[in-house]
Amino acid sequence: MKLYLTGHDCKYAAEQMLLTLFPGERPEYPDTPPRPEDPSAQICAQREYGSGELLRVETRLHWGGRDWTGTWTGPLAGTAEEREWTLRHGVRLSFYQAGVQALGKDPPWGALTGVRPVKLPTRDMKRGLTRTEAGQRLEQIYRVSHRRAELALDCAQASLAAQAALNEHEVSLYVGIPFCPTRCAYCSFVSAGVGRTLKLVEPFLEALEREIAAAGRALAQAGRQVRTVYIGGGTPTTLSAPQLDRLMGTLAEHIDLSACTEYTVEAGRPDTITAEKLDVLRRRGAGRVSVNPQSMDDRVLSAMGRAHRAEDIVNAYALVRERGIPCVNMDLIAGLPADSPAGFQSSLEQVLTLGPENITVHTLALKKGSQLMNGTQEGPALPSGEAVAGMLDYAWDALAAAGQRPYYLYRQKYMSGSFENVGWTRPGFEGIYNICMMEELHTIVSLGGGGVTKLVDARRGRIQRLTNAKYPQEYLRDIDKALADKEKLLSFYSQG
């Protein structure tokens, strides 16, 4: 879509709303006027003066061969930062008003953009607003639907409870293992399955051990203790039992885990789960693992490139329980190729019958670099946005009826229906790492492939990001940078 901005330069706000309303469109900024057949949006901001300074933003949208207009007017006052927020908000709301007229419906999250919608009600309740008042702000200011506002409020209350349980000197630790047995059609993360990159596993582990040692030194010198550990990927259980034992042993050797209350390992793929590996995880302190079916329909599993079947998931889950792992998470994805509302409902019912403590319901996001996004995946079509909405509505009701409650959520770009990913839990089994990561409650020190360290100073509102290389080859090439980045942890905490 061609975008024309007058009286402002809020490109990011305009593009966020474009992506929310018209996910198939990409922004263009031409120097020439639009042609009659071109989808376009002309967004003009004007300041008006009377008893006070007002901001008026008007969007003229051309879509589907018709013209639509949205207007937002509000006071322009306060600090420079507050005035800038008002301008961005006006751009979003005027574009939103025009867009919903053209589409004939409101998106589920209204005009709210960004990946962390829970931050708004969390902030509001932290400064004294009641749950009802925080919900009214979501619905009235951002046009969020009542049901999504309630979802955000539930997760905000879980976030506040997590904040109250954390100590200022605590951090979380993430270890990324960028290997999988095969590559799923929706995934953009690893470039190849472990069969093609097997020769890189040992060098990767050697480099990771160096980074673990560097992180341990930096944490000790900074006086930080690890509250949660999360080994993710990829699929960490792609590693052999001896390799897992070596990795987790190195963590325990170099990093003080005496204050760790939550240790998670993504077992994920059932075709990587063995009794020997589970024994290693349990002995080394992991109390939470993921067994992620994504679907319990063999047709859907085949369509997304998984070699296992639903029966393998049931067997892997039973093995996890047999080996004494106390908390299990299972993931499902709404919107996968070849799936349907009836098929998704059946998958969820089968997972609920197994009885995991956590169930995460994802909405399919078309990620850049994935086979689904780049067109290299042939096969069944994706379910419609309406079908995905039906899947999520069913999940909401079924999970609540089963005694699960939502405790964290986030959104992604190019997500089917502009919905969300939600973590559900039995009371008392909340994944603290997930809340801390998504709500940026404290520092996440990330090691390994694809890790993003977030250094968080909550009191001063500072966040600094340090990114590790994504792929094994790049991680090995850039290991010296990863080691040097660990030293920045010391300087971050010494500031102020």
Coordinates of C-alpha atoms in Angstrom, one line a residue:
M1 CA 0.0 0.0 0.0
K2 CA 1.2 3.5 -0.8
L3 CA 1.5 5.7 2.2
Y4 CA 1.6 9.5 2.1
L5 CA 2.5 11.3 5.4
T6 CA 1.9 15.0 5.8
G7 CA 2.7 17.1 8.9
H8 CA 4.5 14.2 10.6
D9 CA 7.0 11.4 10.1
C10 CA 5.4 8.6 12.1
K11 CA 6.3 5.9 9.7
Y12 CA 6.6 3.2 12.3
A13 CA 3.1 3.9 13.7
A14 CA 1.6 3.9 10.2
E15 CA 3.3 0.7 9.2
Q16 CA 2.2 -1.0 12.5
M17 CA -1.4 -0.2 11.8
L18 CA -1.0 -1.2 8.1
L19 CA 0.3 -4.6 9.2
T20 CA -2.5 -5.0 11.7
L21 CA -5.3 -4.1 9.3
F22 CA -3.9 -5.3 6.0
P23 CA -1.3 -8.0 6.8
G24 CA -0.9 -8.8 3.1
E25 CA 0.2 -5.3 2.2
R26 CA 3.7 -3.8 2.4
P27 CA 4.4 0.0 2.8
E28 CA 5.6 2.1 -0.1
Y29 CA 6.5 5.8 0.0
P30 CA 6.3 7.1 -3.6
D31 CA 7.1 10.5 -4.8
T32 CA 4.1 10.6 -7.1
P33 CA 0.4 10.7 -6.4
P34 CA -1.5 7.4 -6.2
R35 CA -3.2 6.0 -9.3
P36 CA -7.0 5.4 -9.0
E37 CA -6.4 1.6 -8.8
D38 CA -3.7 1.8 -6.2
P39 CA -4.5 1.0 -2.5
S40 CA -3.2 4.0 -0.6
A41 CA -3.5 5.9 2.7
Q42 CA -2.9 9.7 3.0
I43 CA -2.3 10.5 6.7
C44 CA -2.3 14.2 7.5
A45 CA -1.6 15.7 11.0
Q46 CA -2.5 19.3 11.8
R47 CA -2.3 21.4 14.9
E48 CA -5.2 23.6 15.7
Y49 CA -5.3 26.4 18.3
G50 CA -8.1 27.7 20.4
S51 CA -8.3 27.4 24.2
G52 CA -5.4 25.0 23.9
E53 CA -3.4 23.2 21.3
L54 CA -5.2 20.4 19.6
L55 CA -4.0 17.7 17.3
R56 CA -6.2 16.6 14.4
V57 CA -5.1 13.6 12.3
E58 CA -7.1 12.5 9.2
T59 CA -6.5 9.4 7.2
R60 CA -7.9 9.1 3.7
L61 CA -7.8 5.5 2.7
H62 CA -8.4 4.1 -0.8
W63 CA -9.2 0.4 -0.6
G64 CA -11.3 -1.9 -2.7
G65 CA -12.1 0.8 -5.2
R66 CA -13.7 3.0 -2.5
D67 CA -12.6 5.9 -0.3
W68 CA -12.8 5.9 3.5
T69 CA -12.0 8.6 6.0
G70 CA -10.9 8.3 9.6
T71 CA -10.3 11.3 12.0
W72 CA -8.8 11.5 15.5
T73 CA -8.7 14.8 17.5
G74 CA -7.2 15.3 20.9
P75 CA -5.3 17.7 23.1
L76 CA -1.6 18.1 22.5
A77 CA 0.2 18.9 25.7
G78 CA 2.8 17.7 28.2
T79 CA 6.5 16.9 27.7
A80 CA 8.1 16.4 24.3
E81 CA 7.8 12.6 24.9
E82 CA 4.1 12.8 25.8
R83 CA 3.4 15.0 22.7
E84 CA 5.2 12.5 20.5
W85 CA 3.1 9.7 21.9
T86 CA 0.0 11.6 21.3
L87 CA 1.0 12.2 17.6
R88 CA 1.8 8.5 17.1
H89 CA -1.5 7.5 18.8
G90 CA -3.5 9.9 16.6
V91 CA -1.9 8.4 13.5
R92 CA -2.7 4.9 14.5
L93 CA -6.3 5.7 15.5
S94 CA -7.2 7.7 12.4
F95 CA -5.8 5.0 10.2
Y96 CA -7.6 2.4 12.3
Q97 CA -11.0 4.2 11.9
A98 CA -10.6 4.3 8.2
G99 CA -9.4 0.7 8.0
V100 CA -12.2 -0.8 10.0
Q101 CA -14.8 1.0 7.8
A102 CA -13.2 -0.5 4.7
L103 CA -12.9 -4.0 6.2
G104 CA -16.3 -4.0 7.9
K105 CA -14.9 -5.4 11.1
D106 CA -12.6 -4.7 14.0
P107 CA -9.4 -6.7 14.6
P108 CA -9.4 -8.7 17.9
W109 CA -6.8 -6.4 19.5
G110 CA -8.3 -3.3 18.0
A111 CA -5.7 -0.5 17.4
L112 CA -3.2 -2.1 19.8
T113 CA 0.0 -2.9 18.0
G114 CA 3.3 -4.5 19.3
V115 CA 4.1 -7.9 20.7
R116 CA 3.5 -7.2 24.4
P117 CA -0.1 -6.0 25.0
V118 CA 0.1 -7.1 28.6
K119 CA 2.5 -4.3 29.5
L120 CA -0.3 -1.7 29.3
P121 CA -2.7 -3.1 31.9
T122 CA 0.2 -4.2 34.1
R123 CA 1.5 -0.7 34.2
D124 CA -2.0 0.7 34.9
M125 CA -2.6 -1.7 37.8
K126 CA 0.8 -1.1 39.2
R127 CA 0.1 2.6 39.4
G128 CA -3.2 2.0 41.3
L129 CA -5.9 1.4 38.7
T130 CA -8.3 -1.4 39.4
R131 CA -8.7 -4.4 37.1
T132 CA -11.9 -2.9 35.8
E133 CA -10.4 0.5 35.1
A134 CA -7.4 -1.0 33.3
G135 CA -9.7 -3.0 31.2
Q136 CA -11.8 0.0 30.3
R137 CA -8.7 1.8 29.1
L138 CA -7.8 -1.1 26.8
E139 CA -11.3 -1.1 25.3
Q140 CA -11.9 2.6 25.1
I141 CA -8.5 4.0 24.1
Y142 CA -7.2 1.1 22.0
R143 CA -10.5 -0.4 20.9
V144 CA -9.5 -3.9 22.2
S145 CA -12.4 -6.4 22.2
H146 CA -13.7 -7.2 25.7
R147 CA -12.6 -10.8 25.5
R148 CA -9.0 -9.9 24.5
A149 CA -9.0 -7.2 27.2
E150 CA -9.9 -9.8 29.8
L151 CA -7.2 -12.1 28.5
A152 CA -4.6 -9.3 28.8
L153 CA -5.8 -8.5 32.4
D154 CA -5.5 -12.1 33.5
C155 CA -1.9 -12.2 32.2
A156 CA -1.2 -8.8 33.8
Q157 CA -2.2 -10.1 37.2
A158 CA 0.2 -13.1 36.7
S159 CA 2.9 -10.6 35.7
L160 CA 2.4 -8.6 38.9
A161 CA 2.5 -11.7 41.0
A162 CA 5.8 -12.7 39.3
Q163 CA 7.3 -9.3 39.9
A164 CA 6.4 -9.5 43.6
A165 CA 8.2 -12.9 43.8
L166 CA 11.4 -11.7 42.2
N167 CA 14.5 -10.2 43.9
E168 CA 16.4 -7.3 42.4
H169 CA 19.7 -9.2 42.2
E170 CA 18.1 -12.1 40.2
V171 CA 18.4 -12.9 36.5
S172 CA 17.3 -15.7 34.2
L173 CA 19.5 -17.8 31.9
Y174 CA 18.6 -18.9 28.4
V175 CA 20.7 -21.4 26.5
G176 CA 19.9 -21.8 22.7
I177 CA 20.6 -25.1 21.0
P178 CA 20.0 -24.4 17.2
F179 CA 19.6 -28.0 16.0
C180 CA 16.5 -30.0 15.1
P181 CA 15.9 -33.5 13.7
T182 CA 14.1 -31.9 10.6
R183 CA 12.9 -28.5 9.7
C184 CA 9.2 -27.7 10.2
A185 CA 7.4 -25.9 7.4
Y186 CA 6.5 -22.9 9.6
C187 CA 9.9 -22.5 11.1
S188 CA 12.6 -19.9 10.1
F189 CA 15.1 -20.7 12.8
V190 CA 17.5 -23.4 11.8
S191 CA 18.9 -23.7 8.3
A192 CA 19.0 -27.5 8.2
G193 CA 18.2 -30.5 10.3
V194 CA 20.8 -32.0 12.5
G195 CA 21.5 -34.7 9.9
R196 CA 23.1 -32.1 7.6
T197 CA 24.8 -30.2 10.4
L198 CA 25.9 -33.1 12.7
K199 CA 29.6 -32.2 12.3
L200 CA 28.9 -28.8 13.8
V201 CA 27.4 -30.1 17.1
E202 CA 30.7 -30.9 18.9
P203 CA 32.4 -27.6 17.8
F204 CA 29.2 -25.7 18.8
L205 CA 29.3 -27.3 22.3
E206 CA 32.9 -26.5 22.8
A207 CA 32.3 -22.8 21.9
L208 CA 29.2 -22.8 24.1
E209 CA 31.2 -24.1 27.1
R210 CA 33.5 -21.1 26.7
E211 CA 30.5 -18.7 26.7
I212 CA 29.1 -20.4 29.7
A213 CA 32.3 -19.9 31.6
A214 CA 32.5 -16.2 30.6
A215 CA 28.9 -15.7 31.7
G216 CA 29.5 -17.4 35.0
R217 CA 32.5 -15.0 35.7
A218 CA 30.5 -12.0 34.8
L219 CA 27.4 -12.9 36.9
A220 CA 29.6 -13.6 39.9
Q221 CA 31.4 -10.3 39.6
A222 CA 28.1 -8.4 39.1
G223 CA 26.6 -10.1 42.2
R224 CA 23.7 -11.7 40.3
Q225 CA 22.0 -15.0 41.0
V226 CA 20.1 -17.2 38.5
R227 CA 16.4 -17.6 39.3
T228 CA 15.4 -19.6 36.2
V229 CA 17.1 -21.6 33.5
Y230 CA 15.6 -22.3 30.1
I231 CA 17.3 -24.5 27.6
G232 CA 15.6 -23.9 24.2
G233 CA 16.2 -24.0 20.5
G234 CA 15.8 -25.6 18.1
T235 CA 15.3 -28.8 19.9
P236 CA 17.9 -29.3 22.8
T237 CA 17.1 -33.0 23.0
T238 CA 18.5 -33.4 19.5
L239 CA 21.7 -33.7 21.5
S240 CA 22.7 -37.1 22.8
A241 CA 22.3 -38.0 26.5
P242 CA 26.1 -37.7 27.1
Q243 CA 26.1 -34.3 25.3
L244 CA 23.1 -33.1 27.4
D245 CA 24.9 -34.3 30.5
R246 CA 28.0 -32.4 29.5
L247 CA 26.1 -29.2 28.8
M248 CA 24.1 -29.2 32.0
G249 CA 27.2 -30.2 34.0
T250 CA 29.1 -27.3 32.5
L251 CA 26.3 -24.9 33.5
A252 CA 26.4 -26.2 37.1
E253 CA 30.2 -26.0 37.2
H254 CA 30.5 -22.4 36.1
I255 CA 27.2 -20.7 37.1
D256 CA 25.8 -20.5 40.6
L257 CA 22.4 -22.3 40.4
S258 CA 21.8 -22.4 44.1
A259 CA 18.9 -19.9 43.9
C260 CA 17.3 -21.5 40.8
T261 CA 13.7 -22.4 41.4
E262 CA 12.7 -23.3 37.8
Y263 CA 14.8 -25.3 35.3
T264 CA 13.2 -25.9 31.9
V265 CA 14.4 -27.9 28.9
E266 CA 12.5 -28.0 25.6
A267 CA 12.3 -31.7 24.8
G268 CA 9.8 -30.6 22.1
R269 CA 10.0 -33.2 19.4
P270 CA 8.9 -36.7 20.6
D271 CA 11.3 -38.4 18.2
T272 CA 14.2 -36.9 20.3
I273 CA 12.9 -38.1 23.7
T274 CA 14.5 -41.2 25.3
A275 CA 14.6 -42.5 28.8
E276 CA 18.3 -42.0 29.0
K277 CA 18.0 -38.3 28.1
L278 CA 15.2 -37.8 30.5
D279 CA 17.2 -39.4 33.3
V280 CA 20.0 -36.9 32.6
L281 CA 17.5 -33.9 32.7
R282 CA 16.1 -35.1 36.0
R283 CA 19.4 -35.8 37.6
R284 CA 20.8 -32.4 36.5
G285 CA 17.9 -30.5 38.0
A286 CA 15.3 -29.9 35.2
G287 CA 11.8 -30.0 36.6
R288 CA 10.0 -28.7 33.6
V289 CA 10.1 -30.1 30.0
S290 CA 8.1 -29.5 26.8
V291 CA 6.6 -32.2 24.7
N292 CA 5.2 -30.2 21.8
P293 CA 2.8 -32.0 19.4
Q294 CA 1.7 -28.8 17.6
S295 CA -1.1 -31.1 16.4
M296 CA -2.4 -34.6 17.2
D297 CA -3.6 -35.1 13.6
D298 CA -1.2 -37.3 11.5
R299 CA -2.2 -35.5 8.3
V300 CA -1.3 -32.1 9.8
L301 CA 2.0 -33.4 11.2
S302 CA 2.9 -34.7 7.8
A303 CA 1.9 -31.4 6.1
M304 CA 4.3 -29.4 8.4
G305 CA 7.2 -31.7 7.8
R306 CA 7.3 -33.7 11.1
A307 CA 8.5 -37.3 10.9
H308 CA 6.6 -38.5 14.1
R309 CA 3.0 -39.3 14.5
A310 CA 0.4 -38.6 17.2
E311 CA 1.0 -42.0 18.8
D312 CA 4.7 -41.1 19.3
I313 CA 3.6 -38.0 21.2
V314 CA 1.4 -40.0 23.6
N315 CA 4.3 -42.5 24.1
A316 CA 6.8 -39.7 24.7
Y317 CA 4.5 -38.0 27.2
A318 CA 4.1 -41.3 29.1
L319 CA 7.9 -41.7 29.2
V320 CA 8.3 -38.2 30.7
R321 CA 5.9 -39.0 33.4
E322 CA 7.5 -42.4 34.1
R323 CA 10.9 -40.8 34.6
G324 CA 9.5 -38.4 37.2
I325 CA 9.5 -35.0 35.5
P326 CA 7.0 -33.0 37.6
C327 CA 5.9 -30.3 35.1
V328 CA 5.1 -30.7 31.4
N329 CA 4.3 -28.1 28.8
M330 CA 2.6 -29.0 25.5
D331 CA 2.3 -26.7 22.5
L332 CA -0.5 -26.6 19.9
I333 CA -0.7 -24.3 16.9
A334 CA -3.9 -23.0 15.5
G335 CA -3.9 -22.4 11.7
L336 CA -1.5 -25.1 10.5
P337 CA -1.8 -26.4 6.9
A338 CA -4.4 -29.2 6.5
D339 CA -6.0 -28.4 9.9
S340 CA -9.6 -27.5 10.5
P341 CA -11.6 -26.3 13.5
A342 CA -12.8 -29.9 14.1
G343 CA -9.2 -31.3 13.8
F344 CA -7.8 -28.6 16.2
Q345 CA -10.5 -29.3 18.7
S346 CA -9.7 -33.0 18.6
S347 CA -6.0 -32.3 19.1
L348 CA -6.8 -30.1 22.2
E349 CA -9.1 -32.6 23.7
Q350 CA -6.4 -35.3 23.3
V351 CA -3.8 -33.1 25.0
L352 CA -6.2 -32.2 27.8
T353 CA -6.8 -35.9 28.4
L354 CA -3.1 -36.4 28.9
G355 CA -3.1 -33.7 31.7
P356 CA 0.0 -31.5 31.2
E357 CA 0.5 -28.7 33.7
N358 CA 1.0 -26.1 31.0
I359 CA -0.6 -25.8 27.5
T360 CA 0.6 -23.1 25.1
V361 CA -1.8 -22.3 22.3
H362 CA 0.1 -20.6 19.4
T363 CA -1.4 -18.9 16.4
L364 CA 0.5 -19.7 13.2
A365 CA 2.8 -16.9 12.2
L366 CA 4.2 -16.8 8.7
K367 CA 7.9 -16.2 9.4
K368 CA 10.4 -14.8 6.9
G369 CA 12.6 -17.7 5.7
S370 CA 10.1 -20.4 6.5
Q371 CA 8.9 -22.7 3.7
L372 CA 5.3 -21.5 4.1
M373 CA 6.4 -17.9 3.7
N374 CA 8.8 -18.3 0.8
G375 CA 6.5 -20.6 -1.2
T376 CA 8.8 -23.7 -1.2
Q377 CA 6.2 -25.6 0.8
E378 CA 3.5 -27.2 -1.4
G379 CA 0.4 -28.9 -0.1
P380 CA -2.8 -28.1 1.7
A381 CA -4.0 -24.5 2.1
L382 CA -3.9 -22.7 5.4
P383 CA -7.2 -22.3 7.4
S384 CA -8.9 -19.0 7.0
G385 CA -8.8 -16.3 9.7
E386 CA -12.4 -17.1 10.6
A387 CA -11.5 -20.8 11.1
V388 CA -8.5 -19.8 13.3
A389 CA -10.8 -17.6 15.4
G390 CA -13.1 -20.6 15.9
M391 CA -10.1 -22.7 17.0
L392 CA -9.0 -20.1 19.5
D393 CA -12.5 -19.6 20.9
Y394 CA -12.8 -23.3 21.5
A395 CA -9.4 -23.5 23.2
W396 CA -10.3 -20.6 25.5
D397 CA -13.5 -22.3 26.7
A398 CA -12.1 -25.8 26.9
L399 CA -8.9 -24.8 28.8
A400 CA -10.9 -22.7 31.3
A401 CA -13.3 -25.5 31.8
A402 CA -10.3 -27.8 32.5
G403 CA -9.1 -25.5 35.3
Q404 CA -6.3 -23.9 33.3
R405 CA -5.8 -20.1 33.3
P406 CA -3.8 -17.8 31.0
Y407 CA -0.6 -16.4 32.5
Y408 CA 1.4 -15.0 29.6
L409 CA 0.8 -13.9 26.0
Y410 CA 2.6 -12.3 23.1
R411 CA 1.8 -11.4 19.5
Q412 CA 3.9 -11.7 16.3
K413 CA 4.1 -10.2 12.9
Y414 CA 2.2 -11.9 10.0
M415 CA 0.1 -13.9 12.5
S416 CA -3.1 -15.5 11.1
G417 CA -6.1 -13.3 12.0
S418 CA -3.9 -10.9 14.0
F419 CA -4.5 -13.0 17.1
E420 CA -2.0 -14.1 19.8
N421 CA 0.0 -16.8 21.5
V422 CA -1.1 -17.7 25.0
G423 CA 0.4 -19.8 27.8
W424 CA -2.1 -21.5 30.0
T425 CA -1.4 -23.2 33.3
R426 CA -2.8 -25.0 36.2
P427 CA -2.6 -22.7 39.2
G428 CA 0.8 -22.9 40.8
F429 CA 2.7 -24.1 37.7
E430 CA 3.3 -20.8 36.0
G431 CA 6.5 -20.7 34.0
I432 CA 8.3 -17.7 35.6
Y433 CA 10.9 -17.6 32.8
N434 CA 8.1 -17.1 30.2
I435 CA 6.6 -14.2 32.2
C436 CA 10.0 -12.5 32.8
M437 CA 11.0 -12.9 29.1
M438 CA 7.8 -11.5 27.6
E439 CA 7.2 -8.8 30.1
E440 CA 10.9 -7.8 30.5
L441 CA 10.7 -8.0 34.3
H442 CA 14.4 -8.7 34.8
T443 CA 17.6 -9.5 32.9
I444 CA 17.7 -12.6 30.6
V445 CA 21.3 -13.6 30.0
S446 CA 21.3 -15.6 26.7
L447 CA 23.9 -18.1 25.6
G448 CA 24.3 -20.2 22.4
G449 CA 22.7 -19.9 19.0
G450 CA 20.1 -17.2 18.4
G451 CA 20.1 -16.0 22.0
V452 CA 19.2 -12.3 22.7
T453 CA 20.5 -11.1 26.0
K454 CA 18.2 -8.4 27.5
L455 CA 19.9 -6.5 30.3
V456 CA 17.0 -4.9 32.3
D457 CA 17.3 -2.2 34.8
A458 CA 13.6 -2.0 35.9
R459 CA 14.1 0.9 38.4
R460 CA 15.5 3.2 35.7
G461 CA 13.6 1.8 32.8
R462 CA 16.7 0.8 30.8
I463 CA 17.0 -2.2 28.5
Q464 CA 20.1 -3.1 26.5
R465 CA 20.0 -6.0 24.0
L466 CA 23.0 -8.1 23.0
T467 CA 22.4 -10.6 20.2
N468 CA 24.2 -13.9 19.5
A469 CA 24.5 -15.2 16.0
K470 CA 21.5 -17.3 14.9
Y471 CA 23.0 -20.2 13.0
P472 CA 25.7 -22.7 14.2
Q473 CA 28.2 -21.7 11.6
E474 CA 27.8 -18.0 12.4
Y475 CA 27.9 -18.7 16.2
L476 CA 31.2 -20.4 15.8
R477 CA 32.6 -17.6 13.6
D478 CA 31.5 -14.9 16.1
I479 CA 32.2 -16.6 19.4
D480 CA 34.7 -14.0 20.4
K481 CA 32.0 -11.3 20.1
A482 CA 29.7 -13.4 22.3
L483 CA 32.4 -13.7 24.9
A484 CA 33.1 -10.0 24.8
D485 CA 29.4 -9.2 25.2
K486 CA 29.3 -11.0 28.5
E487 CA 31.6 -8.4 29.9
K488 CA 29.0 -5.7 29.1
L489 CA 26.9 -7.2 31.9
L490 CA 29.3 -5.7 34.4
S491 CA 29.3 -2.3 32.9
F492 CA 25.5 -2.3 32.6
Y493 CA 25.1 -2.9 36.3
S494 CA 27.8 -0.5 37.3
Q495 CA 26.0 2.5 35.6
G496 CA 23.9 4.8 37.6

